[in-house]
CSV table of C-alpha atoms in Angstrom, one decimal:
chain,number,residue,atom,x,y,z
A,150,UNK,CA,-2.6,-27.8,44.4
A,151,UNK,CA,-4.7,-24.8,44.4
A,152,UNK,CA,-7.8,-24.6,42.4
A,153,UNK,CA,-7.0,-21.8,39.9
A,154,UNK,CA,-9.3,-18.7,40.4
A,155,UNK,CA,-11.1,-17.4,37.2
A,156,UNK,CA,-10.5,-14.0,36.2
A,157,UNK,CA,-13.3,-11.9,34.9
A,158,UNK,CA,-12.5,-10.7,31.6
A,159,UNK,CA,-14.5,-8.4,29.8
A,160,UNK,CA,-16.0,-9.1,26.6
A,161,UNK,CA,-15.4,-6.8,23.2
A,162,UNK,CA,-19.1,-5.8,22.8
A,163,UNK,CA,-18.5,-5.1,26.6
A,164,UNK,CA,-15.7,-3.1,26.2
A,165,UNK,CA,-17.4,-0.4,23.7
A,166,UNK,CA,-20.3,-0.4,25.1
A,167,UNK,CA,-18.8,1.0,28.5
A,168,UNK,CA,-16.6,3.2,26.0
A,169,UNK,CA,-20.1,4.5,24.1
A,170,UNK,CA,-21.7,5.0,27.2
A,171,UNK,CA,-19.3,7.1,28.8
A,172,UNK,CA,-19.1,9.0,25.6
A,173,UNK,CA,-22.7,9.6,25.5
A,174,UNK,CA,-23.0,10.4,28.8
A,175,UNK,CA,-20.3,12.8,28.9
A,176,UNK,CA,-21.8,14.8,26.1
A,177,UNK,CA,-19.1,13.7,23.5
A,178,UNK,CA,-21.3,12.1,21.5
A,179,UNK,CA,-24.1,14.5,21.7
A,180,UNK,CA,-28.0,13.7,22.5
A,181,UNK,CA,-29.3,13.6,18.2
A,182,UNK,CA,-26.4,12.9,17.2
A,183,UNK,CA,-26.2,10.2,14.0
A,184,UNK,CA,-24.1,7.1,15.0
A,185,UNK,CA,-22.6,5.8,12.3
A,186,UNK,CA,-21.5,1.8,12.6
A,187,UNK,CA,-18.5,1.9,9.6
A,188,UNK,CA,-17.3,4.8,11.6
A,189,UNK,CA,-16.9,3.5,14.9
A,190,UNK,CA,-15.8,0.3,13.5
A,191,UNK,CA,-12.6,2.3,12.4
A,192,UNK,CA,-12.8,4.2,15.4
A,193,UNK,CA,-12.1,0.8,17.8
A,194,UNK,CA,-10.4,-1.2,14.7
A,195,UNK,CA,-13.3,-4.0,14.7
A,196,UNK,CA,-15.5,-4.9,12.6
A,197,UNK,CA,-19.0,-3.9,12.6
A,198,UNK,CA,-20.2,-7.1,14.6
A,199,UNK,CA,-19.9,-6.1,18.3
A,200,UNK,CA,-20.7,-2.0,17.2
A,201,UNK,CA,-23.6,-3.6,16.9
A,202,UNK,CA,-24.2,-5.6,19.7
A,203,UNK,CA,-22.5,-2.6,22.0
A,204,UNK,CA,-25.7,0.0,20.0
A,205,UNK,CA,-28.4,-2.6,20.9
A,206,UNK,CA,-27.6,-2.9,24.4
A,207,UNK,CA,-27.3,1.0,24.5
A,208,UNK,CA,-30.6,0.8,23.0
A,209,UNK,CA,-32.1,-1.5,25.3
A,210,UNK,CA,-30.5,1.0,27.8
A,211,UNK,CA,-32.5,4.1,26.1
A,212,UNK,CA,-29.6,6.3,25.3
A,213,UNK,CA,-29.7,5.2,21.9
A,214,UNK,CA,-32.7,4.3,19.3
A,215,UNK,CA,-32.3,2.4,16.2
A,216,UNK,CA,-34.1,1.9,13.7
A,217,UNK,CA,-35.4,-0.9,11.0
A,218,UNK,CA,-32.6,0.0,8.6
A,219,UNK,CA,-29.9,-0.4,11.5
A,220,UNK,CA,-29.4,3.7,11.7
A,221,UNK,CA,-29.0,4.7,15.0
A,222,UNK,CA,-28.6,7.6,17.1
A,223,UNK,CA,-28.0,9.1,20.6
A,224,UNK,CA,-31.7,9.4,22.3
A,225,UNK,CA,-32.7,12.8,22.2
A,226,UNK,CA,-35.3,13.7,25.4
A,227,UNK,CA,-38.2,15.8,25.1
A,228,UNK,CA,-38.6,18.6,28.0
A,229,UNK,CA,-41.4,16.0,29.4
A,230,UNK,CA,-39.6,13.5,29.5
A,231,UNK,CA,-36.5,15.2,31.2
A,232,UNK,CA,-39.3,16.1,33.8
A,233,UNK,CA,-40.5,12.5,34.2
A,234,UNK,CA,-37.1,11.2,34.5
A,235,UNK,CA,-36.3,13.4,37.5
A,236,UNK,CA,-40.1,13.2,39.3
A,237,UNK,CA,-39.4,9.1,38.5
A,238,UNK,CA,-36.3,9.5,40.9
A,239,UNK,CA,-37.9,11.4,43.3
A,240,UNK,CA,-40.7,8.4,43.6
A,241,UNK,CA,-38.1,5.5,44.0
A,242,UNK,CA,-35.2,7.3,46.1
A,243,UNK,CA,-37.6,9.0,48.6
A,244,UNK,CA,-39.2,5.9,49.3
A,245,UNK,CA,-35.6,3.3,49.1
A,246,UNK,CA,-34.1,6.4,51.7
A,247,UNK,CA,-37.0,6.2,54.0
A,248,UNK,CA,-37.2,2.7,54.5
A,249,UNK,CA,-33.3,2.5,54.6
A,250,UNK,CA,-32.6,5.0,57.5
A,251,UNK,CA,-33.8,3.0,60.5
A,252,UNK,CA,-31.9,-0.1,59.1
A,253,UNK,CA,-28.6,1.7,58.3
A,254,UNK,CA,-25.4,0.0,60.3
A,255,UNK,CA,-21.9,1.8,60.9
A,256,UNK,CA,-20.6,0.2,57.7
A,257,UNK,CA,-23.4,1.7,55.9
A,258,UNK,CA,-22.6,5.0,57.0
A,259,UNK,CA,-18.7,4.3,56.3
A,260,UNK,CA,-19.2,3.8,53.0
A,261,UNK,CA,-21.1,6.6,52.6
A,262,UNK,CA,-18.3,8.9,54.0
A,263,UNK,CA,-16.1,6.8,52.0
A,264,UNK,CA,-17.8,7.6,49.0
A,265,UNK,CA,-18.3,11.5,49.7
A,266,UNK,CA,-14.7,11.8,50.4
A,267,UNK,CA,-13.6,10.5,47.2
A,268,UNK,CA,-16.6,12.7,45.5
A,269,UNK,CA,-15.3,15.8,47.3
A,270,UNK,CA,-12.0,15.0,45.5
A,271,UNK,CA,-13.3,14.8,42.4
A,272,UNK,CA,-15.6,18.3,42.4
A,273,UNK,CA,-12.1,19.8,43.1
A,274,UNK,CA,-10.5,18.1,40.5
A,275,UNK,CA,-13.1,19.5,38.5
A,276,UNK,CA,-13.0,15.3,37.2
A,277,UNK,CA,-16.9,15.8,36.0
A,278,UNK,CA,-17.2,12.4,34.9
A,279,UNK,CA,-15.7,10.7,38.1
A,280,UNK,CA,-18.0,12.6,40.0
A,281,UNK,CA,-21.2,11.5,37.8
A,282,UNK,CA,-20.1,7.6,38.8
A,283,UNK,CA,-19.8,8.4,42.4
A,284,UNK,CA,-22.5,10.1,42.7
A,285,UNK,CA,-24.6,7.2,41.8
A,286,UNK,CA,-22.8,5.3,44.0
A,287,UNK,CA,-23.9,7.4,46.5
A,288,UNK,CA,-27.2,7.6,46.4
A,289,UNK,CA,-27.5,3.8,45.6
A,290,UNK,CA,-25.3,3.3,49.2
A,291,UNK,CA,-27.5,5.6,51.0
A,292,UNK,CA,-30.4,3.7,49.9
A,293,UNK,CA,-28.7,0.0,50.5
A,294,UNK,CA,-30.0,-1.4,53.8
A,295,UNK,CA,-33.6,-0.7,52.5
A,296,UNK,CA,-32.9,-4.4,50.6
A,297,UNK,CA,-35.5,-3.2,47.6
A,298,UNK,CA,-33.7,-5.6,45.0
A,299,UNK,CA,-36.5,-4.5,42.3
A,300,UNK,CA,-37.0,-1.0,43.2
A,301,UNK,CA,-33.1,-0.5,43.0
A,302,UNK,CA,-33.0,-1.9,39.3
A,303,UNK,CA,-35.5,0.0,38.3
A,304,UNK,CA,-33.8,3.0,40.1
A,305,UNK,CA,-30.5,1.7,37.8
A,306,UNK,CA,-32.3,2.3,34.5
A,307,UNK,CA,-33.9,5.5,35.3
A,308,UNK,CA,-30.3,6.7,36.4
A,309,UNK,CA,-28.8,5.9,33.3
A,310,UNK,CA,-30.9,8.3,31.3
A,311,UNK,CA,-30.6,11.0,34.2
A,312,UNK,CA,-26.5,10.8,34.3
A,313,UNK,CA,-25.7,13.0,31.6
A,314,UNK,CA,-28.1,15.5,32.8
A,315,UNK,CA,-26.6,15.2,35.9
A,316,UNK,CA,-23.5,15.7,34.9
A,317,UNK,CA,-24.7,18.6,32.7
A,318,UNK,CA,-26.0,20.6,35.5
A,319,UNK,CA,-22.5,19.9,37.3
A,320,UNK,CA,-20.7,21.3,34.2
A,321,UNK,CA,-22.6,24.2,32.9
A,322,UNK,CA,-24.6,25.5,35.8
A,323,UNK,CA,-21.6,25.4,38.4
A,324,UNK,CA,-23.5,23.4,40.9
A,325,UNK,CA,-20.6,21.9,42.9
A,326,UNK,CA,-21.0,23.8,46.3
A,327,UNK,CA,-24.9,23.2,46.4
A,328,UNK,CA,-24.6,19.5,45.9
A,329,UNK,CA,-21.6,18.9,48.1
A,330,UNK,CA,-23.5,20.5,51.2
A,331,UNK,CA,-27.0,18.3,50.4
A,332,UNK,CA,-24.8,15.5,50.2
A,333,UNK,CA,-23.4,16.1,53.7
A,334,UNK,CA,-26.5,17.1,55.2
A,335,UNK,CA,-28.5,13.7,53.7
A,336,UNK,CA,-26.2,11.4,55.6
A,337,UNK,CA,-25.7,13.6,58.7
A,338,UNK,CA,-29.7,14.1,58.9
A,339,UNK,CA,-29.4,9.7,58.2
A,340,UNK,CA,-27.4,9.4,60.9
A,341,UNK,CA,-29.8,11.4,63.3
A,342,UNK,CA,-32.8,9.7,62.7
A,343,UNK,CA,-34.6,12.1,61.2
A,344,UNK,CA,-36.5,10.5,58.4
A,345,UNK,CA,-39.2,13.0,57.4
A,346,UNK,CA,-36.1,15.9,57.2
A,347,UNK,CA,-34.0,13.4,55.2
A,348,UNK,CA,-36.6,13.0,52.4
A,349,UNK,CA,-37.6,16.5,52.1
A,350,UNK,CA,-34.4,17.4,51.7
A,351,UNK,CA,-33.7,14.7,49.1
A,352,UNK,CA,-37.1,15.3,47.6
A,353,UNK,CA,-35.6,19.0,47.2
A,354,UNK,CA,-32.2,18.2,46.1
A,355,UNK,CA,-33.7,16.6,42.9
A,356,UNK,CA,-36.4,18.6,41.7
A,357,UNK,CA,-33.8,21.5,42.5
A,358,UNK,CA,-31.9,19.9,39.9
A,359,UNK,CA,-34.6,19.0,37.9
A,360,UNK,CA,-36.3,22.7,37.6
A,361,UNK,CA,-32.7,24.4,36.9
A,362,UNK,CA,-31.6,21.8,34.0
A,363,UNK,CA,-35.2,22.6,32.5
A,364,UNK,CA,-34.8,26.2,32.2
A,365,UNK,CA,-31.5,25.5,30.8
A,366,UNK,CA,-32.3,22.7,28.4
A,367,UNK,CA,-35.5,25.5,27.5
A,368,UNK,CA,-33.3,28.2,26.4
A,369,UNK,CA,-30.6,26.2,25.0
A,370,UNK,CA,-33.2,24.7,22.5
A,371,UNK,CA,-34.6,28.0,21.7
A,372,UNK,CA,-31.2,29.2,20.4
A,373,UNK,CA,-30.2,26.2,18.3
């Protein structure tokens, strides 16, 4: 008989802590904002035991702090360390892009398209949070053959706190044309060869991103 294949099934504390995450990173739960455990208890109809193993691994994650007396809220980034989040990226993807390039096969560069196709959808669905995931995707597949195993988790953490900015300057700032053409043009400039053109351009496409979403964030802050 055949051996019966196990089935990955996700855990409760699993379960809303993907839920939290989203919520955070969409902007539903907003960066500040208290997080209350009785609440979100009755929110998901569990008790408060795996709310609070979901917050801590959100914590561990940085998108939310708690504190001694189990309070907790959505991290809330200074300007600087907005900045340092995006120059971080610019560090690990420009180097994990060059050294990927010269080893990228055809099915590296299938996925790729695969992926842009399926982000193109989603910019004209307007689907902002679908296009958040596959952008990661993305740029993580476009930096694959380079086989950094370490670089590419640290890359994961720093691109958890940079999603929801990402998605922010998506949302508010109308930024879907601009960051479909870069897109395009980092995998076609891949596909040339042409590593120094690839990495300035990448090297642009985030601190574009990175200097817009400041000057946002800046008068945004000034208002509230």
């Amino acid at each position: 008989m055949p051996r019966t294949r196990a089935i990955p099934r996700q855990s409760l504390p699993d379960v809303i802590t993907n839920d939290l995450r989203e919520r955070i990173l969409s902007g539903e739960i907003a960066e500040g904002e208290t997080i209350r455990q009785e609440a979100l208890a009755e929110d998901y109809d569990v008790s408060r035991m795996p709310i609070r193993e979901a917050l801590k691994r959100l914590d561990a994650e940085g998108l939310v702090q708690l504190t001694n007396n189990r309070g907790a809220a959505v991290t809330s980034h200074s300007l600087s360390e907005i900045g340092e989040i995006f120059d971080l990226r610019v560090l690990l993807e420009v180097d994990l892009f060059k050294r990927a390039i010269q080893q990228m096969t055809a099915a590296d560069f299938n996925e790729c398209d695969r992926i842009l196709d399926a982000m193109e959808k989603s910019y004209d669905a307007y689907d902002v949070g679908r296009w958040g995931s596959l952008n990661n995707e993305y740029h993580m597949a476009l930096y694959a053959a380079a086989g950094r195993g370490l670089s590419n988790e640290i890359l994961q953490r720093v691109n958890v706190q940079s999603d929801r900015y990402v998605r922010m300057h998506l949302s508010v700032m109308e930024q879907r044309e601009p960051a479909k053409k870069d897109h395009r043009e980092l995998l076609s400039l891949a596909h040339a060869g042409r590593v120094d053109d690839a990495c300035d351009l990448l090297t642009r496409h985030i601190q574009r991103t990175k200097e817009q979403l400041l000057a946002m964030i800046t008068a945004t802050r000034k208002t509230e």
